[in-house]
Every structure is written in C-alpha cells, then in structure tokens.
Coordinates of N, CA and C in Angstrom, one line a residue:
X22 N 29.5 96.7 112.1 CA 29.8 95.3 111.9 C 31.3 95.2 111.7
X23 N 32.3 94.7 113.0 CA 33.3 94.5 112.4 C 33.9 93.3 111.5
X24 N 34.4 93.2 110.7 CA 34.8 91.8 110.0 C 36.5 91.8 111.3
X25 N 36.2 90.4 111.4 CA 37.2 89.8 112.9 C 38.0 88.8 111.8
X26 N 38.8 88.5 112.6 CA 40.2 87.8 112.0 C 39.8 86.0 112.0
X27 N 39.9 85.5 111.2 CA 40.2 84.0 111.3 C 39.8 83.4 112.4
X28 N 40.8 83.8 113.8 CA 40.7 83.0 114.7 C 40.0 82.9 115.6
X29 N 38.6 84.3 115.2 CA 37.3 84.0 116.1 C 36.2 83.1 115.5
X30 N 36.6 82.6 114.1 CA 35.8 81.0 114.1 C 36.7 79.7 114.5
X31 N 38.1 79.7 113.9 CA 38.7 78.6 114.3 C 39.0 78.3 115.5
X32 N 39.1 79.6 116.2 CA 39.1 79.0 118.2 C 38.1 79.1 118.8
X33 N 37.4 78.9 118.4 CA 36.1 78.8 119.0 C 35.5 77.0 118.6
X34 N 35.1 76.4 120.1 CA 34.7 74.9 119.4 C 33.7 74.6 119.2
X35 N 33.0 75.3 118.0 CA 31.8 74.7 117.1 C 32.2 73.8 116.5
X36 N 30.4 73.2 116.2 CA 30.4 71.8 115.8 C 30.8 71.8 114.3
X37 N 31.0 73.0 113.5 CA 31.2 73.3 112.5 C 32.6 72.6 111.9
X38 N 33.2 72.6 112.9 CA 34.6 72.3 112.8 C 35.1 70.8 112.8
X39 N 34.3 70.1 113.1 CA 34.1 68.8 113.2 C 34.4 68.3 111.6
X40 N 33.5 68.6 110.4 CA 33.2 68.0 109.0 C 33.9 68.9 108.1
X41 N 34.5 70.0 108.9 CA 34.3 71.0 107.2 C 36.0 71.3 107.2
X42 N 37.3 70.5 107.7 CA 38.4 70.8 107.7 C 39.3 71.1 106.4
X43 N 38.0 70.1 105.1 CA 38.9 70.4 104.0 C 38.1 72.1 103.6
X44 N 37.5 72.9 103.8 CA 37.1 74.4 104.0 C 37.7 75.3 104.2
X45 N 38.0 76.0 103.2 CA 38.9 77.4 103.8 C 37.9 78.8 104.5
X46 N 38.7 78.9 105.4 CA 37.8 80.4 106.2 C 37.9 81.6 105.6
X47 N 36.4 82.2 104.3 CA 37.0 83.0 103.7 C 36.3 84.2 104.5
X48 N 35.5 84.6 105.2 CA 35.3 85.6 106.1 C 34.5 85.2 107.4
X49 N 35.2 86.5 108.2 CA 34.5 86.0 109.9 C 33.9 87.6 110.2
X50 N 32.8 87.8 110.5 CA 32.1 88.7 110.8 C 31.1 89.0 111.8
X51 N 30.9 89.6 112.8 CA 30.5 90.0 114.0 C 28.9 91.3 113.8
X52 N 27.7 90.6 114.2 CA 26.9 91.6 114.3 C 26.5 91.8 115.7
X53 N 25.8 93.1 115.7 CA 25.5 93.4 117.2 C 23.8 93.6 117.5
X54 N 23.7 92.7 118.9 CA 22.7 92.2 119.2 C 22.5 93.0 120.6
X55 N 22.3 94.1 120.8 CA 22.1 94.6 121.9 C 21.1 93.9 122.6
X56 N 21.8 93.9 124.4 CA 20.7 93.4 125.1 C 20.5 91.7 124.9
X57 N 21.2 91.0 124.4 CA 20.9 89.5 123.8 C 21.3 88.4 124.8
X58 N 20.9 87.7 125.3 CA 21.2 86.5 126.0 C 21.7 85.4 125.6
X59 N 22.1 84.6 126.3 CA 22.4 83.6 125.9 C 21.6 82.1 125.3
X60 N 20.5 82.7 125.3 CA 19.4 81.6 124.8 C 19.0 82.5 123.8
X61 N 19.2 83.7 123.4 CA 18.5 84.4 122.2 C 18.7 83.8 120.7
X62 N 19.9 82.9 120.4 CA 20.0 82.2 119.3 C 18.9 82.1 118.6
X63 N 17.8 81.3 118.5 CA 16.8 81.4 118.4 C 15.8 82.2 117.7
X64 N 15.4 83.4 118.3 CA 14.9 84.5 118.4 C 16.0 85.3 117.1
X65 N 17.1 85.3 117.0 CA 17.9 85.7 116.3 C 17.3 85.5 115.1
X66 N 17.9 84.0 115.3 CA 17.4 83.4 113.5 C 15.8 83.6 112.4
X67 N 14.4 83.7 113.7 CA 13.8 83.7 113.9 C 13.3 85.6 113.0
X68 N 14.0 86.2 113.7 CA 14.5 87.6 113.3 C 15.2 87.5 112.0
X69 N 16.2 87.3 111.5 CA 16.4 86.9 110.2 C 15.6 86.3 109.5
X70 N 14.6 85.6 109.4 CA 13.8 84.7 108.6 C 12.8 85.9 108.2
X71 N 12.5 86.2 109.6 CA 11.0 87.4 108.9 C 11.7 88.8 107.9
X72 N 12.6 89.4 108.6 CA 12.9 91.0 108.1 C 14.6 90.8 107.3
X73 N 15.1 89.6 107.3 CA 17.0 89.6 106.4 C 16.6 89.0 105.7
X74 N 15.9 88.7 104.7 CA 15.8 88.3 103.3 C 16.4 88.8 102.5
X75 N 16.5 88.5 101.0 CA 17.0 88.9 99.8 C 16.0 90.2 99.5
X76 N 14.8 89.7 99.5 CA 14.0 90.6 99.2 C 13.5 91.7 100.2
X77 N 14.2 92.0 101.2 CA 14.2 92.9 102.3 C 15.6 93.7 102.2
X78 N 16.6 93.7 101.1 CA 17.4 93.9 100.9 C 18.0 95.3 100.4
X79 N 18.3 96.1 100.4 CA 18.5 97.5 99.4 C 18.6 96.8 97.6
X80 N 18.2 98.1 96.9 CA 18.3 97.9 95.7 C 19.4 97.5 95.1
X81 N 21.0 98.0 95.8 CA 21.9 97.9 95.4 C 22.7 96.4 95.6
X82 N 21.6 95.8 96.3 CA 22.4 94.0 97.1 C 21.4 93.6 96.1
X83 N 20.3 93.5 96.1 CA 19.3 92.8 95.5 C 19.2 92.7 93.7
X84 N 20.6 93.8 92.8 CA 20.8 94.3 91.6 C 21.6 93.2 91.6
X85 N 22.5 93.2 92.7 CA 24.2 91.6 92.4 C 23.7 90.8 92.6
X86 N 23.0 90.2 93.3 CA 22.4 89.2 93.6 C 22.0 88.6 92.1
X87 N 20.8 89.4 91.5 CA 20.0 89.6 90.2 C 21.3 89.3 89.1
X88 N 22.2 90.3 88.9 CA 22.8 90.1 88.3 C 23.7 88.7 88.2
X89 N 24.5 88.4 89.4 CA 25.2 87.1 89.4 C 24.2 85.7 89.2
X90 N 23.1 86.0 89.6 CA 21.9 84.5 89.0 C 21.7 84.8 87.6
X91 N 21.7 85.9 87.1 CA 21.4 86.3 85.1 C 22.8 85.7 84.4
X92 N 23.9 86.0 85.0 CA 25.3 85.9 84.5 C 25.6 84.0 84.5
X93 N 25.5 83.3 85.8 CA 24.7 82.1 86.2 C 24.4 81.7 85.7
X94 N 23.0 81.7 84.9 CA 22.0 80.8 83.9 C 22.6 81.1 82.6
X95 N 23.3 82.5 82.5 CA 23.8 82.1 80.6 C 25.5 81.4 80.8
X96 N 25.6 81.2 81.6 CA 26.9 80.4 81.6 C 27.2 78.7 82.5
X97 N 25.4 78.5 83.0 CA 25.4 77.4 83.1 C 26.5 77.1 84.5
X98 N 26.5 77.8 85.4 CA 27.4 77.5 86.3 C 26.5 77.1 87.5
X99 N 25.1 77.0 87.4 CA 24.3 77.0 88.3 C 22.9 76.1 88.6
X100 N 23.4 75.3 87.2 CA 22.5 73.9 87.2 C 22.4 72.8 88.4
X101 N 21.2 72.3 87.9 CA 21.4 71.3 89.0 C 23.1 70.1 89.2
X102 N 22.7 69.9 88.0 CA 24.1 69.1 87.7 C 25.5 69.5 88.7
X103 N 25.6 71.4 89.1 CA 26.3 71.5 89.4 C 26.4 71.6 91.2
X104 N 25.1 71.6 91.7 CA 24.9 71.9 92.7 C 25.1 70.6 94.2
X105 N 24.4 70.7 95.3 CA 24.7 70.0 96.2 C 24.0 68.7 96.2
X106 N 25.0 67.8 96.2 CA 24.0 66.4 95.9 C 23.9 65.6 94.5
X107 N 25.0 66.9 93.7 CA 25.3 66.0 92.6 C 26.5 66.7 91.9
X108 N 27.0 67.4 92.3 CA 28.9 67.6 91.7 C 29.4 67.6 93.5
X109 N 28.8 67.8 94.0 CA 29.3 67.9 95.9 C 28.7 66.9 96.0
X110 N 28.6 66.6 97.4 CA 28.1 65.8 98.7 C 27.4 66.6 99.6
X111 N 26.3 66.7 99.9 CA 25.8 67.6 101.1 C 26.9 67.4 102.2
X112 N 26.9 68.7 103.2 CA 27.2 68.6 104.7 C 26.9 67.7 105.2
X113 N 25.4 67.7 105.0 CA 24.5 66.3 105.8 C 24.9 65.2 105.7
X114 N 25.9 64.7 104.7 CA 26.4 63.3 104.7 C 27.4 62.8 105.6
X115 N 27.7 63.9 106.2 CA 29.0 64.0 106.9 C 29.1 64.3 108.3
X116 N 27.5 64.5 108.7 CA 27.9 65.2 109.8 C 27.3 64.0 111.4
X117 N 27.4 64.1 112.2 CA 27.4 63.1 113.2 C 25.8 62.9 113.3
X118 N 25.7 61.9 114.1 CA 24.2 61.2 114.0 C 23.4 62.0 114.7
X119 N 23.8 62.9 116.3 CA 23.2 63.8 116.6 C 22.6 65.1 116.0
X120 N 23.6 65.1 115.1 CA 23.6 66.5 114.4 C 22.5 65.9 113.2
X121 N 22.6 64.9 112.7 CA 21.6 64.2 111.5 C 20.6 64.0 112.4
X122 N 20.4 63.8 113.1 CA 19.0 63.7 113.7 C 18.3 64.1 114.4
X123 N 18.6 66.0 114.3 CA 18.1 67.2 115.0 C 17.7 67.4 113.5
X124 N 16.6 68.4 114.6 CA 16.1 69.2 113.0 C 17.1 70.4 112.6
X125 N 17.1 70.6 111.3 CA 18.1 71.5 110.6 C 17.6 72.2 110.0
X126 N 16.3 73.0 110.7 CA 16.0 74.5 110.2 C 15.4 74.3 108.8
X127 N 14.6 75.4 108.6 CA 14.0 75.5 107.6 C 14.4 76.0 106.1
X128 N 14.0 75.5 104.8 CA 14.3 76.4 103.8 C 13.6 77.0 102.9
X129 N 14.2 77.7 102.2 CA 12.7 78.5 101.3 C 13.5 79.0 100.3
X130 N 12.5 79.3 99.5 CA 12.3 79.2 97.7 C 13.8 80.7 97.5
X131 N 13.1 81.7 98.7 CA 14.1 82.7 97.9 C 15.6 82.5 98.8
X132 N 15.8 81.8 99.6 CA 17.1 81.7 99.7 C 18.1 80.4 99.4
X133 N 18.5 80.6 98.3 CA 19.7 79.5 97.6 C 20.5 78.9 98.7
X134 N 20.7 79.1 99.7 CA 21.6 77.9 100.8 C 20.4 77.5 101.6
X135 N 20.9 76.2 101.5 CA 20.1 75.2 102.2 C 20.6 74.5 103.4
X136 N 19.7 74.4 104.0 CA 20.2 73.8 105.7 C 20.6 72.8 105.9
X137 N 21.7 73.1 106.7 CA 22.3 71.5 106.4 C 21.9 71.1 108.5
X138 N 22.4 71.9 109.3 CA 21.9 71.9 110.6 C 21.5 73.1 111.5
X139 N 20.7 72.4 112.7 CA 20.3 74.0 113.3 C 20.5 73.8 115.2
X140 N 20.9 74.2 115.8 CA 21.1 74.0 117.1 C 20.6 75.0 117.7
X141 N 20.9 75.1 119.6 CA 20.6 76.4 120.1 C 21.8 77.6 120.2
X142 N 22.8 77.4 119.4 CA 23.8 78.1 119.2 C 24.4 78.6 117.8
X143 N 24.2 77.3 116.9 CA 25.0 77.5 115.5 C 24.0 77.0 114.8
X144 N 23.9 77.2 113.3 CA 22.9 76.8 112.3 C 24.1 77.2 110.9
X145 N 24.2 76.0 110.0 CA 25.1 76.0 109.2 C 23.8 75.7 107.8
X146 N 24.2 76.5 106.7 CA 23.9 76.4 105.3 C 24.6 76.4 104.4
X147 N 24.2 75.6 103.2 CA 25.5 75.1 102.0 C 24.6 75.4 100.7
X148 N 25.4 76.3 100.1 CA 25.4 76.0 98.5 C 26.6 75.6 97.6
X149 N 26.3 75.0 96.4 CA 27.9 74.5 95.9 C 26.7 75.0 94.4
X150 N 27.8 75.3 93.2 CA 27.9 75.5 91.9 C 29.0 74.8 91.3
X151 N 29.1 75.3 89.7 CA 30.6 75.1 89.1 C 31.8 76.1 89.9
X152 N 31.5 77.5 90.7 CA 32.5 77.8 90.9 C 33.1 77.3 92.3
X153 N 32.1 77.0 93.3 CA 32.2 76.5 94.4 C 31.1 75.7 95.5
X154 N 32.0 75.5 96.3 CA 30.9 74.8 97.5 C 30.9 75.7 98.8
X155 N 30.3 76.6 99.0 CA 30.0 77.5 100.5 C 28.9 76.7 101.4
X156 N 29.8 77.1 102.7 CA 28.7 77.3 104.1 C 28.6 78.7 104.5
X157 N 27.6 78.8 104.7 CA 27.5 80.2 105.3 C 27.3 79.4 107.0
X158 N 28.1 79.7 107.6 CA 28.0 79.1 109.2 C 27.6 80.7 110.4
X159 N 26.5 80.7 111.0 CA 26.2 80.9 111.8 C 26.1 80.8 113.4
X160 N 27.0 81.7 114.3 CA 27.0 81.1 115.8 C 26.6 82.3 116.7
X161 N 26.0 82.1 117.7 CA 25.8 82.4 118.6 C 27.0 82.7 120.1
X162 N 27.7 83.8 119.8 CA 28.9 83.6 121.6 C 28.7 85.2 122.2
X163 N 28.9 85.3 123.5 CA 29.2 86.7 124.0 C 30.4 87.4 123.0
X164 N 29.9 88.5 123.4 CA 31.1 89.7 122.8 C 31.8 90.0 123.6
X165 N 32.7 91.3 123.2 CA 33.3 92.0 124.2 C 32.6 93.0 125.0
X166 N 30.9 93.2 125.0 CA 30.7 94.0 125.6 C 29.7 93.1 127.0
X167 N 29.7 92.2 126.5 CA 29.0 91.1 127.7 C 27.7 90.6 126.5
X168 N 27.1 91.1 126.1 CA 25.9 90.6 125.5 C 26.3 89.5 124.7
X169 N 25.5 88.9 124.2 CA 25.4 88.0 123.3 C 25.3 88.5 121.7
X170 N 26.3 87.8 120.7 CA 26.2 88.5 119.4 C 26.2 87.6 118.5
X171 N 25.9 87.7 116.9 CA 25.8 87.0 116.0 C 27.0 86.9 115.1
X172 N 27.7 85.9 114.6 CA 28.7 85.7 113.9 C 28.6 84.7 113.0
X173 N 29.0 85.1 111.8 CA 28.8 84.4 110.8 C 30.4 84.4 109.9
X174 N 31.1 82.9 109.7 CA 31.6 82.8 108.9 C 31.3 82.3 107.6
X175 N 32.0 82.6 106.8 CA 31.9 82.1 104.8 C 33.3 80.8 104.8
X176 N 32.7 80.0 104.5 CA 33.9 78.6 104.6 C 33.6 78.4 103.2
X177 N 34.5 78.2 102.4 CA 34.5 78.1 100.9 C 35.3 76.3 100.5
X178 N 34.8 76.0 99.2 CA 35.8 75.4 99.0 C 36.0 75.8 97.3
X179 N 36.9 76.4 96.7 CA 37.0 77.3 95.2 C 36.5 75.8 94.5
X180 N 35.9 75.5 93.3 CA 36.2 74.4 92.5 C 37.2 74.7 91.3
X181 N 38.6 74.4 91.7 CA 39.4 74.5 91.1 C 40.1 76.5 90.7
X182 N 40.7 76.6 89.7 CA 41.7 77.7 89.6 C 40.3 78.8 89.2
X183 N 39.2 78.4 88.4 CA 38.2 79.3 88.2 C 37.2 79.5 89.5
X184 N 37.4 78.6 90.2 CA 36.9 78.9 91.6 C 37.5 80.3 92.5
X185 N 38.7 79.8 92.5 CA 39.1 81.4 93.2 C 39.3 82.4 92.1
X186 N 39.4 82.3 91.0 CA 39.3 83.5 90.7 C 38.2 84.6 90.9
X187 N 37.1 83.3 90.8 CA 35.6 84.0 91.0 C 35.4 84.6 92.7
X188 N 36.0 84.0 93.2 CA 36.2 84.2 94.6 C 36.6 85.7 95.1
X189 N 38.2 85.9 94.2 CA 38.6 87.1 94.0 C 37.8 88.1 93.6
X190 N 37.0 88.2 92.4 CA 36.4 89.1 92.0 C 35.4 89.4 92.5
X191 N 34.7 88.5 93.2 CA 33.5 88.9 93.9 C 33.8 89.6 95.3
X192 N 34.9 89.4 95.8 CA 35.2 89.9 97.1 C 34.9 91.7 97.4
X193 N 34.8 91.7 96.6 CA 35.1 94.1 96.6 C 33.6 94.2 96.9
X194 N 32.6 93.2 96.0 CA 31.5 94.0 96.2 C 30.9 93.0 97.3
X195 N 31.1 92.1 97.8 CA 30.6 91.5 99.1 C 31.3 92.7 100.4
X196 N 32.5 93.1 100.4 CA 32.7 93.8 101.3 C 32.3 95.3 101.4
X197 N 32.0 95.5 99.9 CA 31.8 97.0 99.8 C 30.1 97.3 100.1
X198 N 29.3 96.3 99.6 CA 27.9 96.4 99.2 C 26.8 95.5 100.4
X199 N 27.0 93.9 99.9 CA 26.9 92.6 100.5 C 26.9 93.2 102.1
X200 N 28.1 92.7 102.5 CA 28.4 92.8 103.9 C 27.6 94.3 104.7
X201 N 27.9 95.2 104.3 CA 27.5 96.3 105.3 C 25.3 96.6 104.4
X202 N 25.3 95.8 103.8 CA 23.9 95.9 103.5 C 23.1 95.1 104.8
X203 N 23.9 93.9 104.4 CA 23.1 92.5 105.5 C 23.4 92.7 106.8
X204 N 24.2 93.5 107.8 CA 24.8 93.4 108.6 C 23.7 94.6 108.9
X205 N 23.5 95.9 108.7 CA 22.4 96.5 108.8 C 21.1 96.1 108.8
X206 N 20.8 95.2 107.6 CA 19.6 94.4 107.4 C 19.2 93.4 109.0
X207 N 20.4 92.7 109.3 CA 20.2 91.8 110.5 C 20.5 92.3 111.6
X208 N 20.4 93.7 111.6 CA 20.9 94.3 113.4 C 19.7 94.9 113.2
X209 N 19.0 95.6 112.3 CA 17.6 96.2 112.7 C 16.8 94.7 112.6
X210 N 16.7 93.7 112.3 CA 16.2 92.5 112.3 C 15.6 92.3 114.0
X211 N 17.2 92.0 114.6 CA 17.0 92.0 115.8 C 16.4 93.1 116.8
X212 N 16.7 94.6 116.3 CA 16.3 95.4 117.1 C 14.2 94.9 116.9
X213 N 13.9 94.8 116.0 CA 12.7 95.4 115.7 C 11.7 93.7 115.6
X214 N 12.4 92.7 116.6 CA 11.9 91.3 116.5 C 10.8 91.7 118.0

C-alpha cells in the first residue's frame, strides 16, 4: 500500500471536492485490486463491509481503536453533544441535490463514520468529535498498472489548536499500525470476495 502525495486526490475531479474545500488533505493512500475493472467499485465496497471491519482487524489495531474510545468516554470528547449534527453540520447538508438524493450507503453499529454519499465510483464517510471533523473519502480510478484500484483519502478539519495536536500524536500509530493493518485487511478483502 503506497501512501501517494496530495495531488492524487486533489487532481483528480471527484465530487468530493465540490463541499469539503474548507478540509485539509491529511492522507492519500492507494490499495491494490488485482484484476479490478472499472465497474468493480461496488464489489469493492461490498468486500470491505463483509471481511474490513474493526472487528476483522489484528489485535494490535483493534487495542487503539479500544483504547482511543476508553480515553474518549473519560474525557468526554466523544458525546453526542460533540458529534455530527450538533457541534458540526453533516456533509449531507451541503452536498448537491443529486448527491442528496442517491442513496448513501449503509451504516452500522460497529463502524463510527457514517455515510454521508455512495456512488459507482466514490463513497464518502464523516465523523466529527471535540477534537475534529473527518471524511474518510473513498474512490475508485485506474492505476499505474492498468487495473482499477482503491483510494482513500483522510480530509480533516482539527477543532481548533487541540485538534491538531491530537492529529499529531495520533499520526505514528495510524501510519505505523492503522494503515498497513487495513490496507492488508482490504486487499485480502478483495482478493477473497
């Protein structure tokens, strides 16, 4: 899984780009979909729902995870109060009528971002807390090797100077742990759909 530069989500014209300009691009990352077409979007996501869960996870993603929701509830950063629809605005408030009036993918109990849209290419999900408001944005484009591959950027917005700090600190073990867990988790996803 390589993590790619910036400008393979910002030059690229997803509809992502439309609502989320006040969002900073905090990672762009590339999985591989051998053999994948161009209508496999789909089948992708489809593949992540059954076998990329939290709870399909190694012990060692599924401990941070655990831990950051325990740390969370004793410091109250993760109330309703603080979440989407009442210290934020949903995505959904914002996004065009076509896009509000497609269906936007399903959500469930164990995964904390919630859908804001779903297409045959991109499917975008938002959580917001006291420290921030994320999309996790999902797209669908060829690679360099011809096939079709899965990319996912992290668009942040810090809430305020404890925002990024938390941003900062979390970053070692999303890259060190996070990233190369799920990135394996969703390539055998696809292989084995």
């Amino acid at each position: 899984m390589p993590r790619l530069a910036e400008s393979a989500h910002t030059g690229h014209p997803w509809r992502i780009h439309e609502f989320t300009s006040d969002f900073a691009v905090e990672d762009v990352w590339s999985f591989r979909t051998p053999g994948a077409g161009p209508d496999d979007f789909p089948a992708m996501l489809a593949a992540m729902r059954t076998a990329g869960s939290l709870t399909h996870q190694p012990r060692a993603v599924r401990f941070l995870f655990a831990l950051r929701w325990r740390i969370g509830a004793l410091l109250g950063w993760d109330t309703p109060a603080a979440g989407v629809g009442r210290r934020v605005a949903s995505l959904r408030d914002r996004l065009p009528a076509d896009l509000r009036d497609a269906p936007r993918g399903p959500d469930s109990d164990g995964m904390p971002l919630k859908a804001v849209y779903e297409t045959g290419t991109e499917a975008a999900r938002e959580l917001a807390n006291k420290t921030v408001h994320t999309v996790m944005h999902l797209a669908w484009t060829r690679g360099g090797n011809g096939d079709h591959e899965l990319r996912m950027a992290v668009l942040v917005k810090p809430n305020g100077w404890f925002g990024r700090l938390y941003l900062t600190v979390i970053a070692p073990f999303r890259y060190l742990v996070v990233y190369p867990a799920l990135t394996r988790q969703w390539e055998r996803a696809w292989l084995a759909r």
